[in-house]
């Protein structure tokens, strides 16, 4: 029987890293060029479980779509999910544990597509200089999740100065208004 009290004798000085000595091909899933997809459609508890698997090298991505437990279609595209996104959304449950929860993590494909359309419209209506700056800030935004570097839009950098609008919708409206004003000014100058 151990009567010792206090912290353990041996304490880890650094965190364990899976596959520490193994080089990962950058083109493989989970590499630099093909990162693992974002965990969506699950409750916070299940998201933490999947993130733990990724962190400690236990995560195994799907090689082909799995069968949904409700509709029996091969529509489950994310690892460790039991329901397809359509069934999970229809039933309002977590796609992994099938528990009815108020908060579901992540966005569905319809929201992503709507945001993509608005982004394309904002880019289409922008000047070339603004377009390139916007694209650069979007590309840096994706990298900021994996590194400690902040995106230019958040720290008041050049993109923050160029785009006074806080959202893409405001920027698209702002650029449309400017184009209309420019057209009317050109017409006035031609008349004079």
Coordinates of N, CA, C and O in Angstrom, one line a residue:
X1 N 0.8 -1.2 0.0 CA 0.0 0.0 0.0 C 0.9 1.2 0.0 O 1.8 1.4 0.8
X2 N 0.6 2.1 -0.9 CA 1.4 3.3 -1.1 C 0.8 4.5 -0.3 O -0.4 4.8 -0.4
X3 N 1.6 5.1 0.6 CA 1.1 6.2 1.5 C 1.6 7.5 1.0 O 1.4 8.5 1.7
X4 N 2.4 7.5 -0.1 CA 3.0 8.7 -0.6 C 1.9 9.7 -1.1 O 0.9 9.3 -1.8
X5 N 2.0 11.0 -0.8 CA 1.1 12.0 -1.2 C 1.9 13.1 -2.0 O 3.1 13.2 -1.8
X6 N 1.1 13.8 -2.9 CA 1.7 14.8 -3.7 C 1.8 14.4 -5.1 O 1.2 13.5 -5.6
X7 N 2.6 15.2 -5.9 CA 2.6 15.0 -7.3 C 3.4 13.7 -7.6 O 4.2 13.2 -6.8
X8 N 3.2 13.1 -8.8 CA 4.0 11.9 -9.1 C 5.5 12.2 -9.2 O 5.9 13.3 -9.4
X9 N 6.2 11.1 -9.0 CA 7.7 11.3 -9.0 C 8.2 11.7 -10.4 O 9.0 12.5 -10.5
X10 N 7.6 11.0 -11.4 CA 8.0 11.3 -12.8 C 7.0 12.1 -13.4 O 5.8 11.7 -13.5
X11 N 7.4 13.3 -13.9 CA 6.4 14.2 -14.6 C 7.0 14.4 -16.0 O 8.2 14.7 -16.2
X12 N 6.1 14.4 -17.0 CA 6.5 14.6 -18.4 C 7.0 16.1 -18.6 O 6.3 17.0 -18.1
X13 N 8.1 16.2 -19.3 CA 8.6 17.6 -19.5 C 8.0 18.1 -20.8 O 8.0 19.3 -21.0
X14 N 7.6 17.3 -21.8 CA 7.1 17.7 -23.0 C 6.0 16.8 -23.5 O 5.9 15.6 -23.1
X15 N 5.1 17.2 -24.4 CA 4.0 16.4 -24.9 C 4.4 15.4 -25.8 O 5.4 15.5 -26.6
X16 N 3.8 14.2 -25.8 CA 4.1 13.1 -26.7 C 3.6 13.5 -28.1 O 2.5 14.0 -28.3
X17 N 4.4 13.2 -29.1 CA 4.1 13.5 -30.5 C 4.1 12.2 -31.3 O 5.1 11.5 -31.3
X18 N 2.9 11.9 -31.9 CA 2.9 10.7 -32.7 C 3.7 10.8 -34.0 O 3.8 11.9 -34.6
X19 N 4.3 9.7 -34.4 CA 5.0 9.6 -35.6 C 6.1 10.7 -35.7 O 6.3 11.4 -36.7
X20 N 6.8 10.9 -34.6 CA 7.8 12.0 -34.5 C 9.0 11.8 -35.4 O 9.4 12.8 -36.1
X21 N 9.4 10.6 -35.6 CA 10.6 10.4 -36.5 C 10.2 10.1 -38.0 O 11.0 10.0 -38.8
X22 N 8.9 10.0 -38.3 CA 8.4 9.6 -39.6 C 8.1 10.9 -40.4 O 7.4 11.8 -40.0
X23 N 8.7 10.9 -41.6 CA 8.4 12.1 -42.5 C 7.1 11.8 -43.2 O 6.8 10.7 -43.7
X24 N 6.2 12.8 -43.2 CA 4.9 12.8 -43.8 C 5.0 13.4 -45.2 O 5.6 14.5 -45.4
X25 N 4.5 12.7 -46.2 CA 4.5 13.2 -47.6 C 3.5 14.3 -47.6 O 2.3 14.2 -47.2
X26 N 3.9 15.5 -48.1 CA 3.1 16.7 -48.1 C 1.8 16.5 -49.0 O 0.8 17.2 -48.8
X27 N 1.8 15.6 -50.0 CA 0.7 15.4 -50.8 C -0.3 14.4 -50.3 O -1.4 14.3 -50.8
X28 N 0.0 13.7 -49.2 CA -0.9 12.8 -48.6 C -2.0 13.5 -47.8 O -1.7 14.7 -47.4
X29 N -3.1 12.9 -47.5 CA -4.1 13.5 -46.7 C -3.5 13.7 -45.3 O -2.9 12.8 -44.7
X30 N -3.6 14.9 -44.8 CA -3.1 15.3 -43.5 C -1.7 16.0 -43.6 O -1.2 16.4 -42.7
X31 N -1.2 16.0 -44.9 CA 0.0 16.7 -45.1 C -0.2 18.2 -45.4 O -1.3 18.7 -45.2
X32 N 0.8 18.9 -45.8 CA 0.8 20.3 -46.0 C -0.2 20.7 -47.1 O -0.9 21.7 -46.9
X33 N -0.2 20.0 -48.2 CA -1.0 20.4 -49.3 C -2.4 19.8 -49.3 O -3.3 20.3 -50.0
X34 N -2.6 18.8 -48.5 CA -4.0 18.2 -48.4 C -4.3 18.0 -46.9 O -4.3 16.9 -46.4
X35 N -4.6 19.1 -46.2 CA -4.9 19.0 -44.8 C -6.2 18.3 -44.5 O -7.0 18.1 -45.4
X36 N -6.3 17.8 -43.3 CA -7.5 17.1 -42.9 C -8.7 18.1 -42.9 O -8.6 19.2 -42.6
X37 N -9.9 17.6 -43.3 CA -11.1 18.4 -43.4 C -11.5 18.9 -42.0 O -11.2 18.3 -41.0
X38 N -12.3 19.9 -42.0 CA -12.8 20.5 -40.8 C -13.9 19.6 -40.3 O -14.7 19.0 -41.1
X39 N -14.0 19.3 -39.0 CA -15.0 18.5 -38.4 C -16.3 19.3 -38.3 O -16.4 20.3 -37.6
X40 N -17.4 18.8 -38.9 CA -18.6 19.5 -39.0 C -19.8 18.5 -38.7 O -19.7 17.3 -38.8
X41 N -20.9 19.1 -38.2 CA -22.1 18.3 -38.0 C -22.2 17.5 -36.8 O -23.0 16.6 -36.6
X42 N -21.3 17.8 -35.8 CA -21.3 17.0 -34.6 C -21.4 17.9 -33.4 O -21.3 19.2 -33.5
X43 N -21.7 17.4 -32.2 CA -21.8 18.1 -31.0 C -20.4 18.5 -30.5 O -19.4 17.9 -30.9
X44 N -20.3 19.4 -29.5 CA -18.9 19.8 -29.0 C -18.2 18.6 -28.4 O -16.9 18.5 -28.6
X45 N -18.8 17.7 -27.7 CA -18.2 16.6 -27.1 C -17.5 15.7 -28.1 O -16.4 15.2 -28.0
X46 N -18.3 15.4 -29.2 CA -17.8 14.5 -30.3 C -16.7 15.2 -31.0 O -15.7 14.5 -31.5
X47 N -16.8 16.5 -31.2 CA -15.7 17.2 -31.9 C -14.4 17.1 -31.1 O -13.3 16.9 -31.7
X48 N -14.5 17.3 -29.8 CA -13.3 17.1 -28.9 C -12.7 15.7 -29.1 O -11.5 15.6 -29.1
X49 N -13.6 14.7 -29.1 CA -13.1 13.3 -29.3 C -12.3 13.2 -30.6 O -11.2 12.6 -30.6
X50 N -12.9 13.7 -31.7 CA -12.2 13.5 -33.0 C -10.9 14.3 -33.0 O -9.9 13.9 -33.6
X51 N -10.9 15.5 -32.5 CA -9.7 16.4 -32.4 C -8.6 15.6 -31.6 O -7.5 15.7 -31.9
X52 N -9.0 15.0 -30.5 CA -8.0 14.2 -29.7 C -7.4 13.1 -30.6 O -6.2 12.9 -30.5
X53 N -8.2 12.4 -31.3 CA -7.7 11.4 -32.2 C -6.7 11.9 -33.2 O -5.7 11.3 -33.5
X54 N -7.0 13.1 -33.8 CA -6.1 13.7 -34.7 C -4.8 14.1 -34.0 O -3.7 14.0 -34.6
X55 N -4.9 14.7 -32.8 CA -3.7 15.2 -32.1 C -2.8 14.1 -31.7 O -1.6 14.2 -31.8
X56 N -3.3 12.9 -31.4 CA -2.4 11.8 -30.9 C -2.3 10.7 -31.9 O -1.9 9.6 -31.5
X57 N -2.5 10.9 -33.2 CA -2.2 10.0 -34.2 C -3.1 8.8 -34.3 O -2.7 7.8 -34.8
X58 N -4.3 8.9 -33.7 CA -5.2 7.7 -33.7 C -6.3 7.9 -34.8 O -7.1 7.0 -35.1
X59 N -6.3 9.0 -35.5 CA -7.4 9.3 -36.5 C -7.1 8.6 -37.8 O -6.0 8.5 -38.3
X60 N -8.1 7.9 -38.3 CA -8.1 7.2 -39.6 C -9.1 7.7 -40.5 O -10.3 7.5 -40.3
X61 N -8.7 8.5 -41.5 CA -9.7 9.1 -42.4 C -10.4 8.0 -43.3 O -9.8 6.9 -43.5
X62 N -11.6 8.3 -43.8 CA -12.3 7.3 -44.6 C -11.6 7.3 -46.0 O -11.2 8.3 -46.6
X63 N -11.5 6.1 -46.6 CA -11.0 5.9 -47.9 C -12.1 6.0 -48.9 O -11.9 6.4 -50.1
X64 N -13.3 5.6 -48.5 CA -14.5 5.7 -49.4 C -15.7 6.1 -48.5 O -15.7 5.8 -47.3
X65 N -16.8 6.6 -49.1 CA -17.9 7.0 -48.2 C -18.5 5.8 -47.5 O -18.6 4.7 -48.1
X66 N -19.0 6.1 -46.3 CA -19.6 5.0 -45.5 C -21.1 5.1 -45.6 O -21.7 6.1 -46.0
X67 N -21.8 4.0 -45.1 CA -23.2 3.9 -45.1 C -23.8 4.7 -44.0 O -23.4 4.6 -42.8
X68 N -24.9 5.4 -44.2 CA -25.6 6.2 -43.2 C -26.5 5.2 -42.4 O -27.0 4.2 -43.0
X69 N -26.6 5.3 -41.1 CA -27.3 4.4 -40.3 C -28.9 4.5 -40.5 O -29.6 3.6 -40.2
X70 N -29.3 5.7 -40.9 CA -30.7 6.0 -41.1 C -31.2 5.6 -42.5 O -32.2 4.9 -42.6
X71 N -30.6 6.2 -43.5 CA -31.1 6.1 -44.9 C -30.4 5.0 -45.7 O -30.8 4.7 -46.8
X72 N -29.4 4.4 -45.1 CA -28.6 3.3 -45.7 C -28.0 3.7 -47.1 O -27.6 2.8 -47.9
X73 N -27.8 5.0 -47.3 CA -27.1 5.4 -48.5 C -25.6 5.6 -48.2 O -25.3 5.9 -47.1
X74 N -24.7 5.5 -49.2 CA -23.3 5.7 -49.0 C -23.0 7.2 -49.1 O -22.5 7.6 -50.1
X75 N -23.4 7.9 -48.1 CA -23.3 9.4 -48.1 C -22.5 10.0 -46.9 O -22.4 11.2 -46.8
X76 N -22.0 9.1 -46.1 CA -21.2 9.6 -44.9 C -19.8 9.8 -45.4 O -19.1 8.9 -45.8
X77 N -19.3 11.1 -45.4 CA -18.0 11.5 -46.0 C -17.0 11.7 -45.0 O -15.8 11.9 -45.3
X78 N -17.3 11.9 -43.7 CA -16.3 12.2 -42.7 C -16.2 11.0 -41.8 O -17.1 10.2 -41.5
X79 N -14.9 10.8 -41.3 CA -14.6 9.6 -40.5 C -15.3 9.8 -39.1 O -15.5 10.9 -38.6
X80 N -15.7 8.6 -38.5 CA -16.3 8.5 -37.2 C -17.7 9.1 -37.2 O -18.3 9.2 -36.1
X81 N -18.3 9.4 -38.3 CA -19.7 9.9 -38.4 C -20.6 8.7 -38.7 O -20.2 7.8 -39.5
X82 N -21.8 8.6 -38.1 CA -22.7 7.5 -38.4 C -23.9 7.9 -39.3 O -24.5 7.0 -39.9
X83 N -24.2 9.2 -39.3 CA -25.3 9.7 -40.1 C -24.7 10.6 -41.2 O -23.8 11.4 -41.0
X84 N -25.4 10.6 -42.4 CA -25.1 11.6 -43.4 C -25.5 13.0 -43.0 O -26.4 13.1 -42.1
X85 N -25.1 14.0 -43.6 CA -25.4 15.4 -43.2 C -26.9 15.6 -43.4 O -27.5 16.4 -42.6
X86 N -27.5 15.1 -44.4 CA -29.0 15.3 -44.7 C -29.8 14.7 -43.5 O -30.7 15.4 -43.0
X87 N -29.5 13.5 -43.1 CA -30.3 12.8 -42.0 C -30.0 13.6 -40.7 O -31.0 13.7 -39.9
X88 N -28.8 13.9 -40.4 CA -28.4 14.6 -39.2 C -29.2 15.9 -39.1 O -29.7 16.3 -38.0
X89 N -29.2 16.7 -40.2 CA -29.9 18.0 -40.2 C -31.4 17.8 -40.1 O -32.0 18.5 -39.3
X90 N -31.9 16.8 -40.8 CA -33.4 16.6 -40.7 C -33.8 16.2 -39.3 O -34.8 16.7 -38.8
X91 N -33.1 15.3 -38.6 CA -33.4 14.8 -37.3 C -32.9 15.8 -36.2 O -33.3 15.6 -35.0
X92 N -32.0 16.8 -36.6 CA -31.4 17.7 -35.6 C -30.7 17.0 -34.5 O -30.9 17.2 -33.3
X93 N -29.8 16.1 -35.0 CA -29.0 15.3 -34.0 C -27.5 15.4 -34.4 O -27.2 15.8 -35.6
X94 N -26.6 15.0 -33.6 CA -25.2 14.9 -33.8 C -25.0 13.7 -34.8 O -25.6 12.7 -34.7
X95 N -24.1 13.9 -35.8 CA -23.9 12.9 -36.8 C -23.0 11.8 -36.3 O -23.0 10.7 -36.9
X96 N -22.4 11.9 -35.2 CA -21.5 10.9 -34.6 C -22.3 10.1 -33.6 O -22.4 8.9 -33.7
X97 N -22.8 10.7 -32.5 CA -23.4 10.0 -31.4 C -24.9 9.9 -31.5 O -25.5 9.3 -30.7
X98 N -25.5 10.6 -32.5 CA -27.0 10.6 -32.7 C -27.8 11.2 -31.5 O -28.9 10.8 -31.3
X99 N -27.1 12.0 -30.7 CA -27.8 12.7 -29.5 C -28.4 14.0 -30.0 O -27.8 14.7 -30.8
X100 N -29.6 14.3 -29.5 CA -30.2 15.5 -29.8 C -29.6 16.6 -29.0 O -29.6 16.6 -27.8
X101 N -29.0 17.6 -29.7 CA -28.2 18.7 -29.0 C -28.7 20.0 -29.6 O -29.1 20.1 -30.7
X102 N -28.5 21.1 -28.8 CA -28.9 22.4 -29.3 C -27.8 23.0 -30.2 O -28.2 23.8 -31.1
X103 N -26.6 22.7 -29.9 CA -25.5 23.3 -30.7 C -24.8 22.2 -31.5 O -24.2 21.3 -31.0
X104 N -24.7 22.5 -32.8 CA -24.0 21.6 -33.7 C -22.8 22.4 -34.3 O -22.9 23.5 -34.7
X105 N -21.6 21.8 -34.3 CA -20.4 22.4 -34.7 C -20.3 22.4 -36.2 O -20.6 21.4 -36.9
X106 N -19.9 23.5 -36.8 CA -19.6 23.5 -38.2 C -20.8 24.0 -39.1 O -21.9 24.2 -38.6
X107 N -20.5 24.3 -40.3 CA -21.5 24.8 -41.3 C -21.8 23.7 -42.3 O -21.0 22.9 -42.6
X108 N -23.0 23.8 -42.8 CA -23.4 22.8 -43.8 C -23.0 23.4 -45.2 O -22.6 24.5 -45.4
X109 N -23.1 22.5 -46.2 CA -22.6 22.9 -47.5 C -23.4 24.0 -48.2 O -22.9 24.8 -49.0
X110 N -24.7 24.2 -47.8 CA -25.5 25.3 -48.4 C -24.9 26.6 -47.9 O -24.8 27.6 -48.7
X111 N -24.5 26.7 -46.6 CA -24.0 28.0 -46.1 C -22.6 28.3 -46.8 O -22.3 29.4 -47.2
X112 N -21.8 27.2 -47.0 CA -20.5 27.4 -47.6 C -20.7 27.9 -49.1 O -20.0 28.8 -49.5
X113 N -21.6 27.3 -49.8 CA -21.9 27.7 -51.2 C -22.4 29.1 -51.3 O -22.0 29.9 -52.2
X114 N -23.3 29.5 -50.4 CA -23.8 30.9 -50.4 C -22.6 31.9 -50.1 O -22.6 32.9 -50.8
X115 N -21.8 31.5 -49.2 CA -20.6 32.4 -48.9 C -19.7 32.5 -50.1 O -19.2 33.6 -50.4
X116 N -19.5 31.4 -50.7 CA -18.6 31.3 -51.9 C -19.2 32.2 -53.0 O -18.4 32.9 -53.7
X117 N -20.5 32.2 -53.2 CA -21.1 33.0 -54.3 C -21.0 34.5 -53.9 O -20.7 35.3 -54.8
X118 N -21.2 34.9 -52.7 CA -21.0 36.3 -52.3 C -19.6 36.7 -52.4 O -19.3 37.8 -52.9
X119 N -18.6 35.8 -52.2 CA -17.2 36.1 -52.3 C -16.9 36.4 -53.8 O -16.2 37.3 -54.1
X120 N -17.4 35.5 -54.7 CA -17.2 35.7 -56.1 C -17.8 37.0 -56.6 O -17.2 37.7 -57.4
X121 N -18.9 37.3 -56.1 CA -19.6 38.6 -56.5 C -18.7 39.8 -56.0 O -18.5 40.7 -56.8
X122 N -18.2 39.7 -54.8 CA -17.4 40.8 -54.3 C -16.1 40.9 -55.1 O -15.7 42.0 -55.4
X123 N -15.5 39.8 -55.5 CA -14.3 39.8 -56.2 C -14.6 40.4 -57.6 O -13.8 41.1 -58.2
X124 N -15.7 40.0 -58.2 CA -16.0 40.4 -59.6 C -16.2 41.9 -59.7 O -15.8 42.5 -60.7
X125 N -16.8 42.5 -58.6 CA -17.0 43.9 -58.7 C -15.9 44.8 -58.2 O -16.0 46.0 -58.2
X126 N -14.8 44.2 -57.7 CA -13.7 45.0 -57.2 C -12.7 45.3 -58.2 O -12.6 44.8 -59.3
X127 N -11.9 46.4 -57.9 CA -10.7 46.7 -58.8 C -9.7 45.6 -58.7 O -9.7 44.8 -57.7
X128 N -8.8 45.6 -59.6 CA -7.8 44.5 -59.7 C -6.9 44.5 -58.4 O -6.6 43.5 -57.8
X129 N -6.5 45.7 -58.0 CA -5.7 45.8 -56.8 C -6.4 45.3 -55.5 O -5.9 44.5 -54.7
X130 N -7.7 45.7 -55.4 CA -8.5 45.3 -54.3 C -8.8 43.8 -54.4 O -8.8 43.1 -53.4
X131 N -9.0 43.3 -55.6 CA -9.3 41.8 -55.8 C -8.1 41.0 -55.3 O -8.2 40.0 -54.6
X132 N -6.9 41.4 -55.7 CA -5.7 40.6 -55.3 C -5.5 40.7 -53.8 O -5.1 39.7 -53.2
X133 N -5.7 41.9 -53.2 CA -5.5 42.0 -51.8 C -6.6 41.1 -51.0 O -6.2 40.5 -50.0
X134 N -7.8 41.1 -51.5 CA -8.8 40.3 -50.9 C -8.5 38.8 -51.0 O -8.6 38.1 -50.0
X135 N -8.1 38.4 -52.2 CA -7.7 37.0 -52.4 C -6.5 36.6 -51.5 O -6.5 35.5 -50.9
X136 N -5.5 37.5 -51.3 CA -4.4 37.2 -50.5 C -4.8 37.1 -49.0 O -4.3 36.2 -48.3
X137 N -5.7 38.0 -48.6 CA -6.2 37.9 -47.2 C -6.9 36.6 -46.9 O -6.8 36.1 -45.8
X138 N -7.7 36.2 -47.9 CA -8.4 34.9 -47.8 C -7.5 33.8 -47.7 O -7.7 32.9 -46.8
X139 N -6.4 33.8 -48.5 CA -5.5 32.7 -48.4 C -4.7 32.7 -47.1 O -4.5 31.6 -46.5
X140 N -4.4 33.8 -46.6 CA -3.7 33.9 -45.3 C -4.6 33.5 -44.2 O -4.1 33.1 -43.2
X141 N -5.9 33.8 -44.3 CA -6.8 33.4 -43.3 C -6.8 31.9 -43.0 O -6.9 31.4 -41.9
X142 N -6.8 31.1 -44.1 CA -6.7 29.7 -44.0 C -5.4 29.2 -43.3 O -5.4 28.2 -42.6
X143 N -4.3 29.9 -43.5 CA -3.0 29.5 -43.0 C -3.0 29.9 -41.5 O -2.2 29.3 -40.7
X144 N -3.7 30.9 -41.1 CA -3.6 31.4 -39.7 C -4.1 30.4 -38.7 O -3.7 30.5 -37.5
X145 N -5.0 29.5 -39.1 CA -5.5 28.5 -38.2 C -4.3 27.5 -37.8 O -4.3 27.1 -36.6
X146 N -3.4 27.2 -38.7 CA -2.3 26.3 -38.4 C -1.1 26.9 -37.8 O -0.3 26.3 -37.2
X147 N -0.9 28.2 -38.0 CA 0.2 28.9 -37.5 C -0.2 30.0 -36.5 O -1.4 30.3 -36.4
X148 N 0.8 30.7 -35.9 CA 0.4 31.8 -35.0 C 0.3 33.1 -35.7 O 0.0 34.1 -35.0
X149 N 0.6 33.2 -37.0 CA 0.5 34.4 -37.7 C -1.0 34.8 -37.8 O -1.9 34.0 -38.1
X150 N -1.2 36.1 -37.6 CA -2.6 36.6 -37.7 C -2.9 37.0 -39.1 O -2.0 37.4 -39.9
X151 N -4.2 37.0 -39.5 CA -4.6 37.4 -40.8 C -4.6 38.9 -40.9 O -4.8 39.6 -40.0
X152 N -4.3 39.4 -42.1 CA -4.2 40.9 -42.3 C -5.5 41.6 -42.0 O -5.4 42.7 -41.6
X153 N -6.6 41.0 -42.1 CA -7.9 41.6 -41.9 C -8.1 41.9 -40.4 O -8.8 42.8 -40.0
X154 N -7.5 41.1 -39.5 CA -7.8 41.2 -38.1 C -6.9 42.2 -37.4 O -7.2 42.8 -36.4
X155 N -5.6 42.3 -37.9 CA -4.7 43.2 -37.1 C -4.6 44.6 -37.7 O -3.7 45.3 -37.3
X156 N -5.5 45.0 -38.5 CA -5.5 46.4 -39.0 C -4.5 46.6 -40.0 O -4.0 47.7 -40.2
X157 N -4.1 45.6 -40.8 CA -3.1 45.7 -41.8 C -3.7 46.4 -43.0 O -4.7 47.1 -43.0
X158 N -3.0 46.2 -44.1 CA -3.4 46.8 -45.4 C -4.8 46.4 -45.8 O -5.6 47.2 -46.3
X159 N -5.2 45.2 -45.6 CA -6.5 44.7 -46.0 C -7.6 45.4 -45.2 O -8.6 45.7 -45.7
X160 N -7.3 45.6 -43.9 CA -8.2 46.3 -43.0 C -8.4 47.7 -43.5 O -9.5 48.3 -43.3
X161 N -7.4 48.4 -44.0 CA -7.5 49.8 -44.4 C -8.2 49.8 -45.8 O -9.0 50.7 -46.0
X162 N -8.0 48.9 -46.7 CA -8.6 48.9 -48.0 C -10.1 48.6 -47.9 O -10.9 49.2 -48.6
X163 N -10.4 47.6 -47.1 CA -11.8 47.1 -47.0 C -12.4 47.6 -45.7 O -12.2 47.0 -44.6
X164 N -13.0 48.8 -45.7 CA -13.6 49.3 -44.5 C -14.8 48.5 -44.1 O -15.2 48.5 -42.9
X165 N -15.4 47.8 -45.0 CA -16.6 46.9 -44.6 C -16.1 45.7 -43.8 O -15.1 45.2 -44.0
X166 N -17.0 45.3 -42.8 CA -16.6 44.2 -42.0 C -17.0 42.9 -42.6 O -16.4 41.9 -42.2
X167 N -17.9 42.9 -43.6 CA -18.3 41.6 -44.2 C -18.2 41.7 -45.7 O -18.1 42.8 -46.2
X168 N -18.3 40.6 -46.3 CA -18.2 40.5 -47.8 C -19.5 41.2 -48.4 O -19.4 41.8 -49.4
X169 N -20.6 41.0 -47.7 CA -21.9 41.6 -48.2 C -21.7 43.1 -48.3 O -22.1 43.8 -49.3
X170 N -21.2 43.7 -47.2 CA -21.0 45.2 -47.2 C -20.1 45.6 -48.2 O -20.3 46.7 -48.9
X171 N -19.0 44.9 -48.4 CA -18.0 45.3 -49.4 C -18.6 45.2 -50.8 O -18.3 46.1 -51.7
X172 N -19.4 44.1 -51.1 CA -20.0 44.0 -52.4 C -21.0 45.2 -52.7 O -21.0 45.8 -53.8
X173 N -21.8 45.5 -51.7 CA -22.7 46.7 -51.8 C -21.9 48.0 -52.0 O -22.2 48.8 -52.9
X174 N -20.8 48.1 -51.2 CA -20.0 49.3 -51.3 C -19.4 49.5 -52.7 O -19.4 50.5 -53.3
X175 N -18.9 48.4 -53.3 CA -18.2 48.4 -54.6 C -19.3 48.7 -55.7 O -19.0 49.4 -56.6
X176 N -20.5 48.1 -55.5 CA -21.6 48.4 -56.5 C -22.0 49.9 -56.5 O -22.1 50.5 -57.5
X177 N -22.1 50.4 -55.3 CA -22.4 51.8 -55.1 C -21.4 52.7 -55.8 O -21.7 53.7 -56.5
X178 N -20.1 52.4 -55.6 CA -19.0 53.2 -56.2 C -19.0 53.1 -57.7 O -18.8 54.1 -58.4
X179 N -19.3 51.9 -58.2 CA -19.4 51.8 -59.7 C -20.5 52.6 -60.3 O -20.4 53.3 -61.3
X180 N -21.7 52.6 -59.6 CA -22.8 53.4 -60.0 C -22.4 54.9 -60.0 O -22.8 55.7 -60.9
X181 N -21.8 55.4 -58.9 CA -21.3 56.8 -58.8 C -20.4 57.1 -59.9 O -20.4 58.2 -60.5
X182 N -19.4 56.2 -60.2 CA -18.4 56.5 -61.2 C -19.1 56.6 -62.6 O -18.7 57.5 -63.4
X183 N -20.0 55.7 -62.9 CA -20.7 55.8 -64.1 C -21.5 57.1 -64.3 O -21.5 57.7 -65.4
X184 N -22.2 57.6 -63.2 CA -22.9 58.8 -63.3 C -22.0 60.0 -63.5 O -22.3 61.0 -64.2
X185 N -20.8 60.0 -62.8 CA -19.8 61.1 -63.0 C -19.3 61.1 -64.4 O -19.1 62.2 -65.0
X186 N -19.0 60.0 -65.0 CA -18.5 59.9 -66.4 C -19.5 60.5 -67.3 O -19.2 61.2 -68.3
X187 N -20.8 60.2 -67.1 CA -21.9 60.7 -68.0 C -22.0 62.2 -67.8 O -22.2 62.9 -68.8
X188 N -21.8 62.8 -66.6 CA -21.9 64.2 -66.4 C -20.7 64.9 -67.2 O -20.9 65.9 -67.8
X189 N -19.5 64.3 -67.1 CA -18.3 64.9 -67.7 C -18.5 64.8 -69.2 O -18.1 65.7 -69.9
X190 N -19.1 63.8 -69.8 CA -19.3 63.7 -71.2 C -20.2 64.8 -71.7 O -20.1 65.4 -72.8
X191 N -21.3 65.1 -70.9 CA -22.3 66.1 -71.3 C -21.7 67.5 -71.3 O -22.0 68.3 -72.1
X192 N -20.7 67.7 -70.4 CA -20.1 69.1 -70.3 C -19.1 69.2 -71.4 O -18.9 69.9 -72.3

